[in-house]
GROMACS .gro file of C-alpha atoms in nm:
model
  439
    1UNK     CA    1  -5.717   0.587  14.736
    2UNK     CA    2  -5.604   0.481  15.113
    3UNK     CA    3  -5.772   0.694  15.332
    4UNK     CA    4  -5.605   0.873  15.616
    5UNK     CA    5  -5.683   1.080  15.929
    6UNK     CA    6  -5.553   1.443  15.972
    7UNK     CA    7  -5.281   1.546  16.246
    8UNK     CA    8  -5.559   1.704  16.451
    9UNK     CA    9  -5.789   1.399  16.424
   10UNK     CA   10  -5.496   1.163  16.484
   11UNK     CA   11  -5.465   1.367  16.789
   12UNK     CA   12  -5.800   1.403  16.903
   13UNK     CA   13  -5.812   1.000  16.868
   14UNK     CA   14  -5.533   0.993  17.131
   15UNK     CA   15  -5.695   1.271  17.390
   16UNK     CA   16  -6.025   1.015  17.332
   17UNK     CA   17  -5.831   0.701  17.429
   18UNK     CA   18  -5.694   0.893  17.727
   19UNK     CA   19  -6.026   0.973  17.834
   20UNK     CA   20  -6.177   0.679  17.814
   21UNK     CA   21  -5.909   0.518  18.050
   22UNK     CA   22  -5.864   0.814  18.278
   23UNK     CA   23  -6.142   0.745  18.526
   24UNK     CA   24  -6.233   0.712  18.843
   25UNK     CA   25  -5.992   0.474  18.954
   26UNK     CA   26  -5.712   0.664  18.810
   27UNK     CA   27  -5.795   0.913  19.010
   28UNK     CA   28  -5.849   0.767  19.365
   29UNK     CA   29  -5.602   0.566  19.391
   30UNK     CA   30  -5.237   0.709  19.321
   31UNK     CA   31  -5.271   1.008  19.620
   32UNK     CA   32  -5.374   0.745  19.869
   33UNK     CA   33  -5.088   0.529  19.751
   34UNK     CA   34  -4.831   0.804  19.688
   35UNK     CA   35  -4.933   0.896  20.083
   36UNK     CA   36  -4.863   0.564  20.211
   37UNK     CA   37  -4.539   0.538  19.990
   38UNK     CA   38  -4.413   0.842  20.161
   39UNK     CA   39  -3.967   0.858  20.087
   40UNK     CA   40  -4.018   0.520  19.897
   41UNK     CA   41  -4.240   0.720  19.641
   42UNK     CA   42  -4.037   0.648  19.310
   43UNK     CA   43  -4.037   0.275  19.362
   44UNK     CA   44  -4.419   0.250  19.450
   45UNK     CA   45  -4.489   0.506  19.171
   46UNK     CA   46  -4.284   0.320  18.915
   47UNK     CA   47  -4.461  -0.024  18.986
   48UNK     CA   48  -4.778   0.168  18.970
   49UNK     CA   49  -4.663   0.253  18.632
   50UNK     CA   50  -4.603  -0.050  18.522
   51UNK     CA   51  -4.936  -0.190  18.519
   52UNK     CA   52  -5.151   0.152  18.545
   53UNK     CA   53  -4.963   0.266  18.215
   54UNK     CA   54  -4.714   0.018  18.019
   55UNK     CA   55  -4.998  -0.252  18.028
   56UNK     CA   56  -5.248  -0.086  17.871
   57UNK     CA   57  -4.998   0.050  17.646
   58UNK     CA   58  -4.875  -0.330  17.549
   59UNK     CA   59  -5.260  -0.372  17.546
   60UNK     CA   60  -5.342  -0.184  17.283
   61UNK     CA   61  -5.008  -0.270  17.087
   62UNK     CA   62  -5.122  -0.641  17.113
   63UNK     CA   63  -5.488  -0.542  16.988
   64UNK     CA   64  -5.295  -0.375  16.703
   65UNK     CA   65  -5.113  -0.671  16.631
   66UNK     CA   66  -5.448  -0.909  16.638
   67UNK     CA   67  -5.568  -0.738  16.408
   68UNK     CA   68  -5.788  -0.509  16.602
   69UNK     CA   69  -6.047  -0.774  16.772
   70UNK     CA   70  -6.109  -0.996  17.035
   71UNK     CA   71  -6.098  -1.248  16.738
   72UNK     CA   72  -5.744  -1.201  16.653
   73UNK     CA   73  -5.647  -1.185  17.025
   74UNK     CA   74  -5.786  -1.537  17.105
   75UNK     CA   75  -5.791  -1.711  16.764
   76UNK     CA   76  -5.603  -2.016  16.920
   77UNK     CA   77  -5.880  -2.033  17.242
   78UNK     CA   78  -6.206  -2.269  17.234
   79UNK     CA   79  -6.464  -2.004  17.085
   80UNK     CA   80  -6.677  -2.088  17.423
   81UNK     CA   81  -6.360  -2.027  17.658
   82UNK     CA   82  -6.300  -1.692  17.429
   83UNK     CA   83  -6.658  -1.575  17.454
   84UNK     CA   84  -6.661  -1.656  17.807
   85UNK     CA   85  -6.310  -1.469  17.903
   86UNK     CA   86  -6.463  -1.179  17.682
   87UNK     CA   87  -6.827  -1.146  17.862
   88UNK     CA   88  -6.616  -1.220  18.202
   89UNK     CA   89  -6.373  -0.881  18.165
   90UNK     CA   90  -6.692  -0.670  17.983
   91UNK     CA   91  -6.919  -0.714  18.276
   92UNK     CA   92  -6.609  -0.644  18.525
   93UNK     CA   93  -6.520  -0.299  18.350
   94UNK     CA   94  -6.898  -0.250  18.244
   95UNK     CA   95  -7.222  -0.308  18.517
   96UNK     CA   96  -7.057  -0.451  18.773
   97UNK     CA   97  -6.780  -0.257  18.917
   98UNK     CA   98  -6.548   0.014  18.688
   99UNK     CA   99  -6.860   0.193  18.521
  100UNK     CA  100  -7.125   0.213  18.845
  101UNK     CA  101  -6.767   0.317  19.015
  102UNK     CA  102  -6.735   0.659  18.770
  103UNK     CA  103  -7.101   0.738  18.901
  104UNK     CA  104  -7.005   0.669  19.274
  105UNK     CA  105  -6.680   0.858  19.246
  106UNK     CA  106  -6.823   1.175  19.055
  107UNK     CA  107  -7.106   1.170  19.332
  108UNK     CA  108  -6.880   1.164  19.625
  109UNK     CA  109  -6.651   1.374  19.487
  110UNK     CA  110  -6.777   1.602  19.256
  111UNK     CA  111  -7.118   1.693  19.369
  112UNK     CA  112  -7.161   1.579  19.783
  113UNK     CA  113  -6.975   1.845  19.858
  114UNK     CA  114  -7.201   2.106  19.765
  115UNK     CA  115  -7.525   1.914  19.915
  116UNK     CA  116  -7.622   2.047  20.290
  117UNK     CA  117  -7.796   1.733  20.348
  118UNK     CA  118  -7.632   1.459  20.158
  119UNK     CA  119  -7.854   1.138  20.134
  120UNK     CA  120  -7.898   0.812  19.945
  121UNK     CA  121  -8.157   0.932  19.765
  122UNK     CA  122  -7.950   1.263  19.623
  123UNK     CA  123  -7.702   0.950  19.512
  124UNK     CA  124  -8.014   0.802  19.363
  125UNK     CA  125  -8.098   1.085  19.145
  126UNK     CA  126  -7.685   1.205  19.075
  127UNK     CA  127  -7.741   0.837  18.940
  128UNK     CA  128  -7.990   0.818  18.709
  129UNK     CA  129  -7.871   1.163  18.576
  130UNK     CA  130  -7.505   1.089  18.482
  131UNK     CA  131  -7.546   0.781  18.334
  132UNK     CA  132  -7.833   0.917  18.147
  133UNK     CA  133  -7.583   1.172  18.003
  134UNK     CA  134  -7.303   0.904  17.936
  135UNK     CA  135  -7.610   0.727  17.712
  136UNK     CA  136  -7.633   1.024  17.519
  137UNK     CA  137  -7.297   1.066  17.447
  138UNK     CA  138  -7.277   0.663  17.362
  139UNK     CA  139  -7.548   0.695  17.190
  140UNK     CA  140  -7.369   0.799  16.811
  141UNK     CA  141  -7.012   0.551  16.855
  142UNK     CA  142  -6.917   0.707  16.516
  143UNK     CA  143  -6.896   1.086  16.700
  144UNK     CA  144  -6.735   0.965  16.951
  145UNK     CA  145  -6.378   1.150  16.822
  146UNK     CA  146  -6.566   1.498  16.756
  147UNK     CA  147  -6.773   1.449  17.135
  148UNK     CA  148  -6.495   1.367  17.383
  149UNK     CA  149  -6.171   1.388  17.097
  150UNK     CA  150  -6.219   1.756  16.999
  151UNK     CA  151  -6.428   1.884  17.365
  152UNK     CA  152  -6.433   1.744  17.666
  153UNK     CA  153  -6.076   1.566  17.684
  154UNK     CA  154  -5.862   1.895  17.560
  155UNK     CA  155  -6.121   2.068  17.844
  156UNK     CA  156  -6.009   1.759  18.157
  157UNK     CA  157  -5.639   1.849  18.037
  158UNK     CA  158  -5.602   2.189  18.069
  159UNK     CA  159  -5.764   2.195  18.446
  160UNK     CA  160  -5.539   1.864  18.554
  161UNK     CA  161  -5.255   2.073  18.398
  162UNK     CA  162  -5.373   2.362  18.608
  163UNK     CA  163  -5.337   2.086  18.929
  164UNK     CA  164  -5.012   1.960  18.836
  165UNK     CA  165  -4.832   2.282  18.784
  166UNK     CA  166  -4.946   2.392  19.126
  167UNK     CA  167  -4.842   2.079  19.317
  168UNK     CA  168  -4.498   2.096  19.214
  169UNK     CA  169  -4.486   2.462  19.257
  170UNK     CA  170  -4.649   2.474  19.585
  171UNK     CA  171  -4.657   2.110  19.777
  172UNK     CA  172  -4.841   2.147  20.112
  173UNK     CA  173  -4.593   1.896  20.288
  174UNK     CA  174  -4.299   1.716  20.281
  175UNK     CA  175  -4.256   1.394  20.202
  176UNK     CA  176  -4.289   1.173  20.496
  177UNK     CA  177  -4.161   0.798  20.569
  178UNK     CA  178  -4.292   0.487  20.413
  179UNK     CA  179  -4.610   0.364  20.587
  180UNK     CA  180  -4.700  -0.043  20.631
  181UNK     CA  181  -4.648  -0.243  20.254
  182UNK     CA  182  -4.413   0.027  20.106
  183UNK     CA  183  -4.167   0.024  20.405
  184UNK     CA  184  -4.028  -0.320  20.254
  185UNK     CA  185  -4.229  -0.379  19.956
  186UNK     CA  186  -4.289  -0.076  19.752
  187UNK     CA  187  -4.282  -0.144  19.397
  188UNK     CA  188  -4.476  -0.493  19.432
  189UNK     CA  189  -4.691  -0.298  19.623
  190UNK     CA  190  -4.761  -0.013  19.420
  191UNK     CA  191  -4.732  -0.263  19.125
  192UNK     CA  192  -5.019  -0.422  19.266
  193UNK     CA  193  -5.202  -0.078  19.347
  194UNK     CA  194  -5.235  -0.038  18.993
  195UNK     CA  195  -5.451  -0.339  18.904
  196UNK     CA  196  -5.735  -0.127  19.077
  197UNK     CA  197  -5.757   0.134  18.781
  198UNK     CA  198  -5.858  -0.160  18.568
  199UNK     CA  199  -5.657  -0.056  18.187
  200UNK     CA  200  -5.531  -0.368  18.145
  201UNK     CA  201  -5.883  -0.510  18.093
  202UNK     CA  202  -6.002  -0.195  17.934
  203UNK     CA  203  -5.706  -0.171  17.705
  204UNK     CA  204  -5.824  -0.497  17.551
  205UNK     CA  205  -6.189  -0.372  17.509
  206UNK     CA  206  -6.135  -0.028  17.432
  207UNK     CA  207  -5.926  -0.169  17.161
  208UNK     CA  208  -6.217  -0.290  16.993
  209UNK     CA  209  -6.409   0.053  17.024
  210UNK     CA  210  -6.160   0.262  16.912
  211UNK     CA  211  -6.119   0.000  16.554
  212UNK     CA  212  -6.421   0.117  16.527
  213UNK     CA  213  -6.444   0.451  16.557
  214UNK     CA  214  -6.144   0.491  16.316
  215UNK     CA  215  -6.318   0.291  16.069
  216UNK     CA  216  -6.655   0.521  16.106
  217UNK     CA  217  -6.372   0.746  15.936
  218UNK     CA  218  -6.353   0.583  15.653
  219UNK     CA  219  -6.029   0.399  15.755
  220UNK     CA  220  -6.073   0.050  15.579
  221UNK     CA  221  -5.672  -0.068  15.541
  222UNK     CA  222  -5.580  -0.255  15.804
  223UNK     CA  223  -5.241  -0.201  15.856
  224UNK     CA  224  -5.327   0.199  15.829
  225UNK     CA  225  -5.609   0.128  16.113
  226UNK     CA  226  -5.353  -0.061  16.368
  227UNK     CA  227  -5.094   0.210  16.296
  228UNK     CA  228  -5.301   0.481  16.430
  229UNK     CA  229  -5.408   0.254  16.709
  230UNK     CA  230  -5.139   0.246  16.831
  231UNK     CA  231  -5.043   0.642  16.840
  232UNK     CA  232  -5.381   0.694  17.044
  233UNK     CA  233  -5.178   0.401  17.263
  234UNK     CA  234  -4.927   0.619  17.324
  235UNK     CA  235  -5.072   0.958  17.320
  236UNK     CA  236  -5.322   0.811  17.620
  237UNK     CA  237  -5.013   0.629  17.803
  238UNK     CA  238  -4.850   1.021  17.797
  239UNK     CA  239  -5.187   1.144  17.933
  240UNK     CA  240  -5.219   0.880  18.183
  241UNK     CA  241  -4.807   0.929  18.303
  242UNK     CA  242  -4.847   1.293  18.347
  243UNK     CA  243  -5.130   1.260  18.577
  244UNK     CA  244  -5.019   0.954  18.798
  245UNK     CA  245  -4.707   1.141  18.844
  246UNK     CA  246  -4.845   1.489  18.961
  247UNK     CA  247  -5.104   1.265  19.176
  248UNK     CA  248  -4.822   1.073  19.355
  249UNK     CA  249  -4.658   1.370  19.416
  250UNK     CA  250  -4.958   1.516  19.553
  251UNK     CA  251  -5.011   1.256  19.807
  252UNK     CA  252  -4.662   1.220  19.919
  253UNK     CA  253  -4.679   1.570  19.976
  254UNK     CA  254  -5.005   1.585  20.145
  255UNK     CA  255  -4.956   1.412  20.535
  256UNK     CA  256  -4.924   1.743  20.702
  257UNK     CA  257  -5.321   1.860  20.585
  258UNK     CA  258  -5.523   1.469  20.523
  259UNK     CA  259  -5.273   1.236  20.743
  260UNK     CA  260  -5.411   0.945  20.788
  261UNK     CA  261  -5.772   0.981  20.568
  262UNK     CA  262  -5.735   0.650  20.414
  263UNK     CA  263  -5.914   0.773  20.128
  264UNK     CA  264  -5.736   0.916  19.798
  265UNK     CA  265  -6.064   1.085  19.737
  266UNK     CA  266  -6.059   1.246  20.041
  267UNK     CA  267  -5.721   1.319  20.026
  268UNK     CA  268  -5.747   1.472  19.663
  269UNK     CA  269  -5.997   1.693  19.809
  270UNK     CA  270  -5.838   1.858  20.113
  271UNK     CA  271  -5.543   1.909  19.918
  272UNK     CA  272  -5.715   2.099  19.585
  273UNK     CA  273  -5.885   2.305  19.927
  274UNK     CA  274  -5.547   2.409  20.022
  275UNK     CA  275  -5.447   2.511  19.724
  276UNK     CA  276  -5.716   2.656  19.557
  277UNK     CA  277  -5.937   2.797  19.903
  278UNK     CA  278  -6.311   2.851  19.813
  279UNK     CA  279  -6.263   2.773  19.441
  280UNK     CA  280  -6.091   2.467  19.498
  281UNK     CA  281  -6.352   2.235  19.465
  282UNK     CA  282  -6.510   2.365  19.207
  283UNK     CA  283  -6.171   2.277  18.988
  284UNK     CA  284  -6.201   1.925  19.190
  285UNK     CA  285  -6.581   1.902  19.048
  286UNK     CA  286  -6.444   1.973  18.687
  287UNK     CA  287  -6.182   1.708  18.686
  288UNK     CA  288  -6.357   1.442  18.833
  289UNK     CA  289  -6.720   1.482  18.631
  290UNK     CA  290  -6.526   1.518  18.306
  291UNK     CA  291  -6.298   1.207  18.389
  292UNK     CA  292  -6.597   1.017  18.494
  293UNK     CA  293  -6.819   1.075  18.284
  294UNK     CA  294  -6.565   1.016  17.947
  295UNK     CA  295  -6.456   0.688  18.077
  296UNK     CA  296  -6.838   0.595  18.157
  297UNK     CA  297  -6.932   0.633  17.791
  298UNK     CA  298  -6.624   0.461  17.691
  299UNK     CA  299  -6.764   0.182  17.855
  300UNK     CA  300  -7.095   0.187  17.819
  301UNK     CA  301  -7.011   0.198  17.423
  302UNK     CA  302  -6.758  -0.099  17.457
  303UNK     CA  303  -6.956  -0.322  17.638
  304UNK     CA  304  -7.276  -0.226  17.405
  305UNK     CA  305  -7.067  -0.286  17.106
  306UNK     CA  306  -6.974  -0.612  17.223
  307UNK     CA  307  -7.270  -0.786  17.336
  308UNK     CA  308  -7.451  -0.672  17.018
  309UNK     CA  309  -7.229  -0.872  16.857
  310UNK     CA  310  -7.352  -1.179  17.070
  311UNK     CA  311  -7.726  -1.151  17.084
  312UNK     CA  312  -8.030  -0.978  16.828
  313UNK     CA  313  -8.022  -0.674  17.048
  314UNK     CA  314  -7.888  -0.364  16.881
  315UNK     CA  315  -7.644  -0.181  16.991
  316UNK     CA  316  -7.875   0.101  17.110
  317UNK     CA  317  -8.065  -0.085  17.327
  318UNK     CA  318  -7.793  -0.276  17.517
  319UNK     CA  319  -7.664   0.109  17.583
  320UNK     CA  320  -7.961   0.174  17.718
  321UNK     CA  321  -7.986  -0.141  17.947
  322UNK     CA  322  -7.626  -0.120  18.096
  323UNK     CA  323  -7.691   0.257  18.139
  324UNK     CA  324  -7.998   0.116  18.309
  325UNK     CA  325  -7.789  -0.133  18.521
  326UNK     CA  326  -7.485   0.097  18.585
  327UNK     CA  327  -7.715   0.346  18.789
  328UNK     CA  328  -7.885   0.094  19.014
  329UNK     CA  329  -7.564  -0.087  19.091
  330UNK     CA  330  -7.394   0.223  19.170
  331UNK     CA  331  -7.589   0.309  19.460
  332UNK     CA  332  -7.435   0.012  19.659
  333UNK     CA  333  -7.165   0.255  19.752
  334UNK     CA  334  -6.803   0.305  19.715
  335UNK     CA  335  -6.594   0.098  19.963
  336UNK     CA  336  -6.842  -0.242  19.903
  337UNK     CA  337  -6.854  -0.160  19.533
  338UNK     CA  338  -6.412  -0.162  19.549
  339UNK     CA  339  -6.406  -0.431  19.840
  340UNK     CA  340  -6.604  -0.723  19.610
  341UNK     CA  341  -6.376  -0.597  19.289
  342UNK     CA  342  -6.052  -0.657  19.430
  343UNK     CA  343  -6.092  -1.130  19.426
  344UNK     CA  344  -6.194  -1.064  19.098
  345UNK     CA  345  -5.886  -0.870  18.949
  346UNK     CA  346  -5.676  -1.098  19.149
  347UNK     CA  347  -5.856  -1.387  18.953
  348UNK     CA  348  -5.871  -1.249  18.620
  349UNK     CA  349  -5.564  -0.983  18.554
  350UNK     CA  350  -5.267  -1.208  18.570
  351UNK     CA  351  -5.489  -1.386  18.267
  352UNK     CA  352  -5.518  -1.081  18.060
  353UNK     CA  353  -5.162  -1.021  18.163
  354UNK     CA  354  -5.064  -1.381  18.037
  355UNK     CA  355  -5.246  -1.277  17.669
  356UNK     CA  356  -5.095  -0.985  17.625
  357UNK     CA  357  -4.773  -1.159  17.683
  358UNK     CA  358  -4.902  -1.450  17.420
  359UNK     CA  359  -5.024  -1.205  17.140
  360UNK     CA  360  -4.693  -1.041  17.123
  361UNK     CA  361  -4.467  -1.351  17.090
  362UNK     CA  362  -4.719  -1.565  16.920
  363UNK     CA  363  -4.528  -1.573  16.595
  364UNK     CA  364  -4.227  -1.734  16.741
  365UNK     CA  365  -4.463  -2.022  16.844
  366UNK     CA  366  -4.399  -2.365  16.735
  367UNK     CA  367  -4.727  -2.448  16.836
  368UNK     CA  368  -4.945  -2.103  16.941
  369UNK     CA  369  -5.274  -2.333  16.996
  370UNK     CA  370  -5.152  -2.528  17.304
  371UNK     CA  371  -4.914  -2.244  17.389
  372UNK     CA  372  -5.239  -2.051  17.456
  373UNK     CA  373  -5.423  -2.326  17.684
  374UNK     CA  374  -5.149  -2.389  17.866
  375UNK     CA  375  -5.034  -2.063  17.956
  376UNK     CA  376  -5.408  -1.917  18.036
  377UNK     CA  377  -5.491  -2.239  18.249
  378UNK     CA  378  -5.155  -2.154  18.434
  379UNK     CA  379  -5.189  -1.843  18.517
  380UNK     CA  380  -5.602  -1.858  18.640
  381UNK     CA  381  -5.507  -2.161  18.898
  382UNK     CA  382  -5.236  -1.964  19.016
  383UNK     CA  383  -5.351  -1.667  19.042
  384UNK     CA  384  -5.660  -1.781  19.270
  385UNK     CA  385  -5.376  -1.881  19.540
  386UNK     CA  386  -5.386  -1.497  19.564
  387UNK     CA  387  -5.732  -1.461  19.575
  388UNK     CA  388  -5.726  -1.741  19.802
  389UNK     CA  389  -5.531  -1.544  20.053
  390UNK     CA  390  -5.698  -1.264  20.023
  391UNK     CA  391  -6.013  -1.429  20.133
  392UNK     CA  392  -5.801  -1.509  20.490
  393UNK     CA  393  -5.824  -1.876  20.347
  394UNK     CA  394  -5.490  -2.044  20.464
  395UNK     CA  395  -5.251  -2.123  20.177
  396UNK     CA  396  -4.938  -2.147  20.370
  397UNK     CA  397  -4.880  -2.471  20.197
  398UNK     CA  398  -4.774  -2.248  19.876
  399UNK     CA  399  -4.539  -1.977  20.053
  400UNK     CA  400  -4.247  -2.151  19.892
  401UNK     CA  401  -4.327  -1.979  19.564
  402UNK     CA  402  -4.122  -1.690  19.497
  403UNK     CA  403  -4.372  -1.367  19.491
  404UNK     CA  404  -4.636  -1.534  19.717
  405UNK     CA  405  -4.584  -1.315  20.002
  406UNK     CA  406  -4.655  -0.999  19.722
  407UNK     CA  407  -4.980  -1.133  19.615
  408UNK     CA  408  -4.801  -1.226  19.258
  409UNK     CA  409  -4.751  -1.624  19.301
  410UNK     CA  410  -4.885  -1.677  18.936
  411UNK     CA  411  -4.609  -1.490  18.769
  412UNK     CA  412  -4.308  -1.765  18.824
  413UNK     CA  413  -4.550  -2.086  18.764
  414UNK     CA  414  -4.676  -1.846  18.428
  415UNK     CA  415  -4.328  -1.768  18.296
  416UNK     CA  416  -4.235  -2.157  18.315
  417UNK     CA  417  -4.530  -2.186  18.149
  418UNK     CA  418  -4.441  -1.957  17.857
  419UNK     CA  419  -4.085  -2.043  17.881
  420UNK     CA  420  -4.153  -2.425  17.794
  421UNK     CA  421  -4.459  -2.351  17.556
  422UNK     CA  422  -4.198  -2.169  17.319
  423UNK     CA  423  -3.974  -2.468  17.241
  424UNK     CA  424  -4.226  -2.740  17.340
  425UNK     CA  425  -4.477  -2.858  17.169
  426UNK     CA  426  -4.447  -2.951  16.822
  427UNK     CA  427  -4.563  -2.820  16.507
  428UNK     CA  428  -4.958  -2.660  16.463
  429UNK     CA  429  -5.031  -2.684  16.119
  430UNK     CA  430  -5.067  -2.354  15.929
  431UNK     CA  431  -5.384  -2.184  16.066
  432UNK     CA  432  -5.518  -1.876  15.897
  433UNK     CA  433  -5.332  -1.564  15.989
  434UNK     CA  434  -5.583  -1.300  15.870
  435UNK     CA  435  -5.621  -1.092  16.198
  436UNK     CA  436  -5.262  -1.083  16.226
  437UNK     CA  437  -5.097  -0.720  16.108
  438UNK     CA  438  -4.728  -0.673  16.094
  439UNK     CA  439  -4.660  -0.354  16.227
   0.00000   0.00000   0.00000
């Protein structure tokens, strides 16, 4: 008999998913930019949207349609260029930037405020202490549902509910006008706000981790596995909607009591303090350690689960060692930590942008093979014009390409790409289909 989930499971699946994405850049990022946005809030907050919510979304669809792997996303890829994209995007949302940056986040946030005498060694220690409590929770992947499912996600909802009610009922401001970018650019510029949070590179991963941890329910039918994929898809992309929205709000609304901060976490802060007096951070310290530390064993389990696939280390022990990793590299600090991320998402999410794209209209192929090479190749040398530029280097020579001044010269040279790929190319013989699910 086909095994399925229960309602409540198939729910607590979703709240899990939403965890795991809701994190620390989810969080810093939309008041700042919902600040700046000012009258021209629905445009930036809409291009946020776009790639802060309906990528990830698309993400997960497309991991649904591969079949539920890594595998079945880059079947037509050189195994080596796969592996390599794969490692590339796991050490990105793992060690080296998004999980050290739920440590450094919850730290600054969450706990600083409450220390007299703040110092790099009480960051040292805050270190060392939540990731060792994201390990435990990584520890057991199959309990992952019950853990953060069933607990600690219907526990981060009800207090951001709690937020979001009162900044609609009670704003402390009015909404100001657009400051530098979002005077003439808003929704490329909020569009481009939302590569920060990362989901389009976790969507792909997560993907992975959640196959998993539907399986560990005794899910074995494939097309039943990708089905309820793809509700924790949406149920997260609800989650994740609901709480961009409120936090937009929130910073649009917030000039008159953290004008100019240039932080969202310290505008986030002042404004829960206005709201909420004395007890105010204590909410703050709620949201942010629960939204932290879910999406730091999200990752920590992802990555684990990945590169046990690729060496004789167990999965156990690679949780341990990026745990390990996670903690020292988080005491670099915030603003260096998100300064050296931002030429790397440049480089890399206009590629995972470009597979996404590929995985959804691969059947209509002639020829998916060099479809995929083609397309990829495209979109990396283009999209390091951008990363280019935003290393001061001078690339005036390419300001002719529609988007360039936006930061987004790949996406013309990528859709050509794509465009030509579908009726060019000839025939690939029949390759074998087996990660592929029709929904």
């Amino acid at each position: 008999m086909k095994k399925t989930l229960k309602i409540t499971d198939i729910i607590a699946l979703g709240f899990m998913t939403f965890a795991f994405f809701l994190g620390a850049g989810n969080i810093i990022f939309p008041p700042l930019a919902g600040q700046l946005a000012g009258d021209n809030m629905l445009p930036a907050m809409s291009g946020f949207l776009v790639t802060a919510v309906g990528l990830p979304l698309i993400g997960i669809i497309a991991v649904a349609i591969a079949g539920g792997g890594w595998k079945g996303l880059t079947r037509d890829l050189p195994s080596k260029v796969a592996t390599l994209m794969a490692v590339l995007i796991f050490i990105i949302i793992g060690p080296a930037f998004a999980a050290p940056r739920t440590g450094l986040v919850a730290y600054e946030m969450a706990v600083k405020p409450f220390i007299t005498d703040a110092s790099q060694t009480s960051l040292t220690i805050f270190s060392i202490l939540f990731f060792a409590v994201a390990l435990f929770f990584a520890w057991s992947r199959g309990k992952l549902i019950d853990m953060i499912g069933k607990f600690l996600t219907p526990a981060l909802f009800v207090v951001l509910t709690v937020l979001a009610i009162a900044v609609f009922v009670n704003p402390q401001g009015t909404i100001v006008a657009a400051q530098g970018d979002y005077v003439t650019q808003a929704f490329t510029t909020g569009f481009l706000e939302g590569y920060n949070t990362m989901d389009t590179f976790a969507a792909l991963m997560f993907g992975m981790l959640i196959v998993d941890v539907i399986r560990s329910k005794g899910v074995t039918d494939d097309k039943t596995t990708c089905t309820y994929l793809i509700y924790a898809g949406l149920i997260a992309a609800a989650g994740l909607a609901f709480v961009y929205v409120s936090l937009f709000y929130l910073g649009a609304t917030s000039s008159s009591i953290a004008a100019g901060v240039g932080n969202g976490g310290t505008i986030l802060t002042t404004y829960v303090m206005a709201l909420f007096g004395s007890t105010g951070q204590i909410i703050l310290s709620a949201i942010v350690l629960l939204a932290c530390l879910t999406t730091a064993i999200g990752l920590i389990s992802a990555c684990a689960d990945y590169f046990s696939t690729l060496t004789p280390m167990s999965y156990k022990k690679w949780a341990v060692l990026l745990a390990v990793v996670c903690a020292v590299v988080a005491n670099v600090g915030l603003n260096m930590l998100i300064t050296l991320s931002v030429p790397v998402l440049f480089a890399l999410y206009p590629v995972a942008i470009a597979l996404v794209a590929l995985t959804l209209i691969r059947k209509w192929l002639p020829n998916p093979r060099l479809a995929y090479r083609v397309v990829l190749l495209v979109s990396f040398i283009f999209s390091m014009i951008d990363v280019a530029k935003y290393l001061k280097f001078d690339m005036s020579l390419f300001s002719s390409l529609p988007l360039f001044n936006y930061g987004m010269a790949w996406v013309l040279p990528t859709l050509i790409a794509l465009i030509v790929t579908r009726f060019i190319g000839g025939k690939q013989p029949k390759d074998d289909d087996k990660h592929t699910v029709i929904i």
